[in-house]
Short mmCIF file of C-alpha atoms in Angstrom, two decimals:
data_model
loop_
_atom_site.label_atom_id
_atom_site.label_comp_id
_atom_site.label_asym_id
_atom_site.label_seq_id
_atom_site.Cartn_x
_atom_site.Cartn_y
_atom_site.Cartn_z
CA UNK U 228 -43.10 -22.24 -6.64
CA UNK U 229 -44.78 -25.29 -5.57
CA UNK U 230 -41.91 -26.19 -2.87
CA UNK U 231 -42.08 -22.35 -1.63
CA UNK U 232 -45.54 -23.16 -0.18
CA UNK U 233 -44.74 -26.75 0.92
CA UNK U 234 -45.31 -27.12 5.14
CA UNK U 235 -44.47 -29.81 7.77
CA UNK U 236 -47.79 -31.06 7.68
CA UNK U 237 -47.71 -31.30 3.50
CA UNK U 238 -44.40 -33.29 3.52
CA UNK U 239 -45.52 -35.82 6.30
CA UNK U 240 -48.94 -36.45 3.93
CA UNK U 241 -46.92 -37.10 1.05
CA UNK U 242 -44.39 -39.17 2.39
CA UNK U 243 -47.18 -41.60 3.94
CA UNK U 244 -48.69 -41.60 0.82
CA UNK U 245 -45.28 -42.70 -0.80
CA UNK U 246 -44.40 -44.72 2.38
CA UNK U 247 -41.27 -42.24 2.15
CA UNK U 248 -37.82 -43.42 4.76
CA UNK U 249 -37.37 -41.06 7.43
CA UNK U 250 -34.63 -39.49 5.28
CA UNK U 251 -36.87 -38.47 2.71
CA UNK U 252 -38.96 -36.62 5.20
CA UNK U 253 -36.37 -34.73 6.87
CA UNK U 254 -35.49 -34.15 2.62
CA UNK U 255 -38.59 -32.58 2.22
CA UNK U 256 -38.55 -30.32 5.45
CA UNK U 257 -34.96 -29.10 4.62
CA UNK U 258 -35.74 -28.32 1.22
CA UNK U 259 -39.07 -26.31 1.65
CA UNK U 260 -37.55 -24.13 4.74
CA UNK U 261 -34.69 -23.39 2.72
CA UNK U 262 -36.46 -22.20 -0.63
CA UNK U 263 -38.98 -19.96 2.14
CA UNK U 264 -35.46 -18.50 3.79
CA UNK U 265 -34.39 -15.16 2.77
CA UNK U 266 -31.37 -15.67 0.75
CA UNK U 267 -28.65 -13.25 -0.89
CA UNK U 268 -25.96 -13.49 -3.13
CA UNK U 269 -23.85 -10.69 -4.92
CA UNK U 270 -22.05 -10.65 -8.69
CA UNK U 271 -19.19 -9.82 -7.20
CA UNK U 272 -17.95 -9.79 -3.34
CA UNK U 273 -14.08 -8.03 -4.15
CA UNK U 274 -14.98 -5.45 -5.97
CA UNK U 275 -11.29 -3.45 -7.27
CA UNK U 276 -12.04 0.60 -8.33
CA UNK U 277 -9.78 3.64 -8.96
CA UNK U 278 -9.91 6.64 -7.09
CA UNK U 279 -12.63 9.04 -7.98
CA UNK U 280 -14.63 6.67 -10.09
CA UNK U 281 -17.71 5.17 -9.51
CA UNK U 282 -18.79 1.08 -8.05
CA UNK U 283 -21.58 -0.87 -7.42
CA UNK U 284 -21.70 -3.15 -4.55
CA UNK U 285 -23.86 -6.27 -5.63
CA UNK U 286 -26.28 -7.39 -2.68
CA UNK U 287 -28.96 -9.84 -4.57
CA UNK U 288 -31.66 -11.23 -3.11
CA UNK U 289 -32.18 -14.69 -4.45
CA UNK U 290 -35.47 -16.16 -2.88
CA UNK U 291 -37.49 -14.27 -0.15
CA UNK U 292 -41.44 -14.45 0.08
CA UNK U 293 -41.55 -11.41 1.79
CA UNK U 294 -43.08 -8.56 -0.65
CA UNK U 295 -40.73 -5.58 0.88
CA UNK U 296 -38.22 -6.52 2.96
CA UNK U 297 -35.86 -4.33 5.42
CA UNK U 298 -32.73 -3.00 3.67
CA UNK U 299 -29.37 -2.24 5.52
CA UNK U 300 -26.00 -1.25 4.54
CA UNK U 301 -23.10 -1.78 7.22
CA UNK U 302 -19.36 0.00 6.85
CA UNK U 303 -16.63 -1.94 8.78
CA UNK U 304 -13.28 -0.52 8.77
CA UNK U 305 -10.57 -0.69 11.26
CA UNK U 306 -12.99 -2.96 13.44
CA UNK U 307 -15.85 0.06 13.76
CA UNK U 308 -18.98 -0.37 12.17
CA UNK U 309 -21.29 2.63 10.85
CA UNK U 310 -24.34 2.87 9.22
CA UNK U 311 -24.35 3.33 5.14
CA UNK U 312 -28.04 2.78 4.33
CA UNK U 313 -30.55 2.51 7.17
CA UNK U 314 -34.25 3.55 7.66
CA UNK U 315 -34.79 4.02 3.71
CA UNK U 316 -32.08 6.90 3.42
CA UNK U 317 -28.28 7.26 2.93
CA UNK U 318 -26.24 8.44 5.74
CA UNK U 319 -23.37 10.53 6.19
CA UNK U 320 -21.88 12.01 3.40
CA UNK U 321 -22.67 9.02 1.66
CA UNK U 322 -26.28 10.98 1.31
CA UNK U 323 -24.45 13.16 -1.36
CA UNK U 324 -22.64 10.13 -3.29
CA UNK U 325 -24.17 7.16 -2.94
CA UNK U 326 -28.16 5.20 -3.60
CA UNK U 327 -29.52 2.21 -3.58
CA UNK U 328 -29.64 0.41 -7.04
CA UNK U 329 -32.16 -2.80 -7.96
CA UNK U 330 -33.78 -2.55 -4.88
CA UNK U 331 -30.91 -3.77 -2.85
CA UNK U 332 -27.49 -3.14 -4.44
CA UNK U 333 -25.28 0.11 -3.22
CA UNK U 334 -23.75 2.51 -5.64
CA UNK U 335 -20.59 4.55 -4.73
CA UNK U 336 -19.76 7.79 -6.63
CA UNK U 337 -16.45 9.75 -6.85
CA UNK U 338 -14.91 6.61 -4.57
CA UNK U 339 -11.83 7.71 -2.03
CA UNK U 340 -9.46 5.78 -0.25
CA UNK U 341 -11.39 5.92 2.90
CA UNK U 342 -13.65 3.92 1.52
CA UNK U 343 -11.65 1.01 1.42
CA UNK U 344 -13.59 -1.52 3.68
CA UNK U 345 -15.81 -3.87 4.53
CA UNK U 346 -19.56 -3.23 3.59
CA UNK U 347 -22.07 -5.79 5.24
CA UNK U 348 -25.75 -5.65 3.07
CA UNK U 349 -27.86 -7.15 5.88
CA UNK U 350 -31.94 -7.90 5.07
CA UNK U 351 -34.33 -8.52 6.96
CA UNK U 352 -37.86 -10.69 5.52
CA UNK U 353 -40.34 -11.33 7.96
CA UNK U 354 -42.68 -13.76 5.85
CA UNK U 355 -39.70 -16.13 5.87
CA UNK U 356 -39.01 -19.05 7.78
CA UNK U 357 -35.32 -17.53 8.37
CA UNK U 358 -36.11 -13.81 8.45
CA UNK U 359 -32.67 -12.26 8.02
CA UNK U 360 -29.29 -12.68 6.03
CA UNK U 361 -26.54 -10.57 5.24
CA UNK U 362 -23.52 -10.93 2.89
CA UNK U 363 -20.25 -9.01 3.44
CA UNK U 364 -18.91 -7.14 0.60
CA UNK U 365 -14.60 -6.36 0.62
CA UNK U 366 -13.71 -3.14 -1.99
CA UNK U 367 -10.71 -2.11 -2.86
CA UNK U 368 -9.90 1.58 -3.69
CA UNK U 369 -6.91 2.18 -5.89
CA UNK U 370 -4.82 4.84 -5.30
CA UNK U 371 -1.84 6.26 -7.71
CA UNK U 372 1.12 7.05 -6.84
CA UNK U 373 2.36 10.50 -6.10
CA UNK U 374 5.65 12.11 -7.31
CA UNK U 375 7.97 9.99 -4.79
CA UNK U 376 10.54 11.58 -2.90
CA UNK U 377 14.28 11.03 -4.13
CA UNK U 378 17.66 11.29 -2.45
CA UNK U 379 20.98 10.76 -4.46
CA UNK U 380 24.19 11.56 -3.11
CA UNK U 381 25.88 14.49 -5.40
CA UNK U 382 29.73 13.25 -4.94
CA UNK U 383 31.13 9.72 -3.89
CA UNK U 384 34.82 8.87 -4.04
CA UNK U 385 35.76 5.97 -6.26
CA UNK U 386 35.65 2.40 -4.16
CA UNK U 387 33.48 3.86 -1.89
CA UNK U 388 29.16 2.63 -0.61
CA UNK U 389 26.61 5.01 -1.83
CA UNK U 390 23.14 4.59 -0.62
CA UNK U 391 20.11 6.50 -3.02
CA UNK U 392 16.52 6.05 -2.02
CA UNK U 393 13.27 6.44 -3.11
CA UNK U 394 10.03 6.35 -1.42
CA UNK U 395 6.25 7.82 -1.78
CA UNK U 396 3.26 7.06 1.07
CA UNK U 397 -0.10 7.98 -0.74
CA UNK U 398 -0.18 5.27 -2.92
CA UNK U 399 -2.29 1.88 -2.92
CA UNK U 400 -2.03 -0.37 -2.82
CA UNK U 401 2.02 -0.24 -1.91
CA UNK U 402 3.77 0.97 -4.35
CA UNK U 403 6.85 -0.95 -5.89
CA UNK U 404 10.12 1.31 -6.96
CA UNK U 405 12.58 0.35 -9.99
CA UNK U 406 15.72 2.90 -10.64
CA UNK U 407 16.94 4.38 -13.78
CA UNK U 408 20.56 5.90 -14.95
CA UNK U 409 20.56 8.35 -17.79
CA UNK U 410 17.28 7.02 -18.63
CA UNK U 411 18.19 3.21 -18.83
CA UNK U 412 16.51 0.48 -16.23
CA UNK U 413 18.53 -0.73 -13.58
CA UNK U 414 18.20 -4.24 -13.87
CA UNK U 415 18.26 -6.13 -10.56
CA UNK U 416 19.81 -8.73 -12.32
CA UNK U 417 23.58 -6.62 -13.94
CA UNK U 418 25.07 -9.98 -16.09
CA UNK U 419 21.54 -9.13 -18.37
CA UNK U 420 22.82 -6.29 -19.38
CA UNK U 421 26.48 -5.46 -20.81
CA UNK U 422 27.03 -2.04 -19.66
CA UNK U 423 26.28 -2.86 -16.10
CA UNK U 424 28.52 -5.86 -15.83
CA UNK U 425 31.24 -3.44 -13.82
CA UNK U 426 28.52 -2.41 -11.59
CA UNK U 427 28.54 -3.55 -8.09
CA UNK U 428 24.55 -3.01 -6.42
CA UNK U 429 21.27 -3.69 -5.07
CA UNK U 430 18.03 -2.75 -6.14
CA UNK U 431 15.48 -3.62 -3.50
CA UNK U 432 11.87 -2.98 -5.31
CA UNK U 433 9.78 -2.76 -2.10
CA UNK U 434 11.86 -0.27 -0.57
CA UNK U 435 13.11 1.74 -3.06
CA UNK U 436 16.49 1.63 -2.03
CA UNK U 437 19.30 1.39 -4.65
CA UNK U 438 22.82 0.45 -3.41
CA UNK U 439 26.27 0.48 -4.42
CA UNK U 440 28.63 -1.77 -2.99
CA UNK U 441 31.54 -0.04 -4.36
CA UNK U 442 31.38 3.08 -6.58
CA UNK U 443 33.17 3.37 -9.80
CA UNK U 444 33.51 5.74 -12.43
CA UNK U 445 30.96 4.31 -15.01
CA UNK U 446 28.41 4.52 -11.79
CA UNK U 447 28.43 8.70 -12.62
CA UNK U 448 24.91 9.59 -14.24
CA UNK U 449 21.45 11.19 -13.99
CA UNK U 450 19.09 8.83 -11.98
CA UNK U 451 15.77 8.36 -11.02
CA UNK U 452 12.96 6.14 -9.81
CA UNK U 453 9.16 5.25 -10.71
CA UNK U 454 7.06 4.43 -8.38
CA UNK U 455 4.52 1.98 -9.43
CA UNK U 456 1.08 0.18 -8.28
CA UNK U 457 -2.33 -1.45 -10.08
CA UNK U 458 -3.48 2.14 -10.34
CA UNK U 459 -0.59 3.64 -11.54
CA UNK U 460 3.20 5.23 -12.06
CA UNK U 461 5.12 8.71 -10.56
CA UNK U 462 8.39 9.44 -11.46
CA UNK U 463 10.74 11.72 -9.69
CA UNK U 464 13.43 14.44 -11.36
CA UNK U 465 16.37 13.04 -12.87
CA UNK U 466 19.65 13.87 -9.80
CA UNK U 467 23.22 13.89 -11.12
CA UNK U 468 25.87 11.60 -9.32
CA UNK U 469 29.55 11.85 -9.78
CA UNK U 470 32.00 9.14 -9.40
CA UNK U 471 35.65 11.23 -8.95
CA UNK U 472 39.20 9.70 -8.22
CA UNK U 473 40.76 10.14 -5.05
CA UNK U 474 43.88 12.51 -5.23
CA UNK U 475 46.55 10.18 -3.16
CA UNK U 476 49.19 12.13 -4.12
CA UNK U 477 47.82 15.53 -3.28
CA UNK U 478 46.49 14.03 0.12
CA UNK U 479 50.30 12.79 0.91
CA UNK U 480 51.72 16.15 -0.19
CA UNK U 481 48.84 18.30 1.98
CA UNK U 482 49.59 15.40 5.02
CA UNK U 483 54.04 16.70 4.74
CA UNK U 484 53.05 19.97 4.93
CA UNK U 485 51.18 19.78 7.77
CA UNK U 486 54.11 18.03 9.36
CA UNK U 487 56.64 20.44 8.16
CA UNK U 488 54.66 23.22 9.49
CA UNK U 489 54.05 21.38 12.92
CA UNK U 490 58.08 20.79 13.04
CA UNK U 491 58.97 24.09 12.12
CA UNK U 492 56.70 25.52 14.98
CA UNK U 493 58.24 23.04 17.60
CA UNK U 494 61.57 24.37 16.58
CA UNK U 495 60.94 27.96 17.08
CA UNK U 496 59.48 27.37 20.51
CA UNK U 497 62.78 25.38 21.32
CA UNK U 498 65.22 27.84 20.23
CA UNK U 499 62.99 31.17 22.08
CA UNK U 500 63.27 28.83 25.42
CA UNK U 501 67.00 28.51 25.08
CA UNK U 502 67.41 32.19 24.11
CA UNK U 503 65.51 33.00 27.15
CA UNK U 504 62.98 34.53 25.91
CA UNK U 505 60.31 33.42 27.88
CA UNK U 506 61.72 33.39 31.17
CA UNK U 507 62.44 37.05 30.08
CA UNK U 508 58.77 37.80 29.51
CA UNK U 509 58.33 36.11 33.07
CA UNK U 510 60.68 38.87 34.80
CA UNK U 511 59.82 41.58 33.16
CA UNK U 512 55.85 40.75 33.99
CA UNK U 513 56.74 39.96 37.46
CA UNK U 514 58.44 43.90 38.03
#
């Protein structure tokens, strides 16, 4: 406490007295206007919650000789500031959730994800030699994952590209998506695992797109996808897929009747023209 009270004048006398350097001096000046500046530091400036639960935002001050300093609490988010704390009482509808705790930390209850931002504790000592400081203070509100929304083709021909995808919005922070068949991972990696050495696709995590290069009959299943963050998983309904052969034969034997049908037309038209029956039709229209 002795350096808190320490002036110009008393480091000059006791530097003459010591025949102190110049260096010492400006030592002792430094030293005593820094211990009688306000000064804050915080337990934790990244604080990390869950939705609906409750966090303190540390603001400490660690040397002031003021006996009550001014307290402030600043939101910034998406570059606009508002008032949390000012004039000795909570604002907004952080008057219903929130209070001051240890004289100058902050206290959040039943956190949401708009309250993801930047809070600024800013005070203000006049008895010090530097009267105000602030500290900035960067939370994090977790969000979990809702039930993501799936799409998964219902029939794909054998050899052909299917495309199933899997995506939610609510989450954060972003969630990440893995794929499963008939209950079993899909491995990004397929030579890990035996039964999905034949398998030809892509699994891209951030996405949640899962793609098939070229289909083939083991590829028919049940699948679905988990979406997953830090504050948790959601998992859509199982969708059926089915892998079926292409009927060549069938399509060549439907493709020759078309073209017997098209030639047997084309002959009837031929043999009415030479019978005359349309030129008939012609007369008999023009009388």
């Amino acid at each position: 406490m002795g350096w808190i009270s320490l002036t110009r004048a008393s480091a000059l006398r006791i530097c003459s007295r010591l025949h102190c350097a110049p260096s010492y001096y400006l030592l002792f000046v430094f030293a005593g206007c820094r211990l009688l500046a306000v000064e804050l530091t915080s337990s934790n400036t990244k604080p990390v919650v869950q939705e609906f639960q409750s966090v303190e935002l540390s603001c400490i001050i660690k040397s002031t000789v003021t006996a009550d300093p001014r307290i402030e609490w600043k939101k910034i988010r998406d570059g606009e500031t508002s008032y949390v704390f000012f004039d000795n009482k909570m604002q907004g509808d952080y008057a219903t959730r929130a209070e001051i705790l240890s004289r100058t930390s902050l206290v959040i209850r039943n956190a949401t994800r708009m309250d993801t931002a930047t809070y600024r504790c800013e005070v203000a000592a006049p008895s010090d030699t530097k009267t105000i400081d602030e500290i900035n203070i960067q939370l994090t509100v977790q969000v979990k994952p809702v039930t993501p929304r799936c799409i998964v083709p219902k029939a794909i021909p054998v050899g052909k590209t299917a495309s199933l995808h899997c995506h939610e919005n609510e989450g954060y922070p972003k969630s990440t998506y893995s794929w499963y068949r008939n209950s079993e991972p899909l491995s990004p990696d397929t030579r890990s695992n035996a039964k999905l050495q034949n398998s030809s696709y892509t699994v891209n995590p951030t996405t949640g797109t899962l793609v098939f290069h070229a289909v083939h009959k083991g590829d028919t299943g049940r699948y679905s996808c988990i979406a997953t963050n830090d504050a948790g998983f959601a998992k859509c309904e199982e969708q059926e897929m089915e892998v079926y052969d292409l009927n060549i034969g069938g399509i060549i034997g439907g493709v020759l009747v078309v073209l017997a049908v098209l030639v047997l037309i084309t002959f009837g038209i031929c043999c009415a023209y030479r019978r005359g029956y349309f030129a008939n039709s012609k007369e008999a229209g023009e009388r």
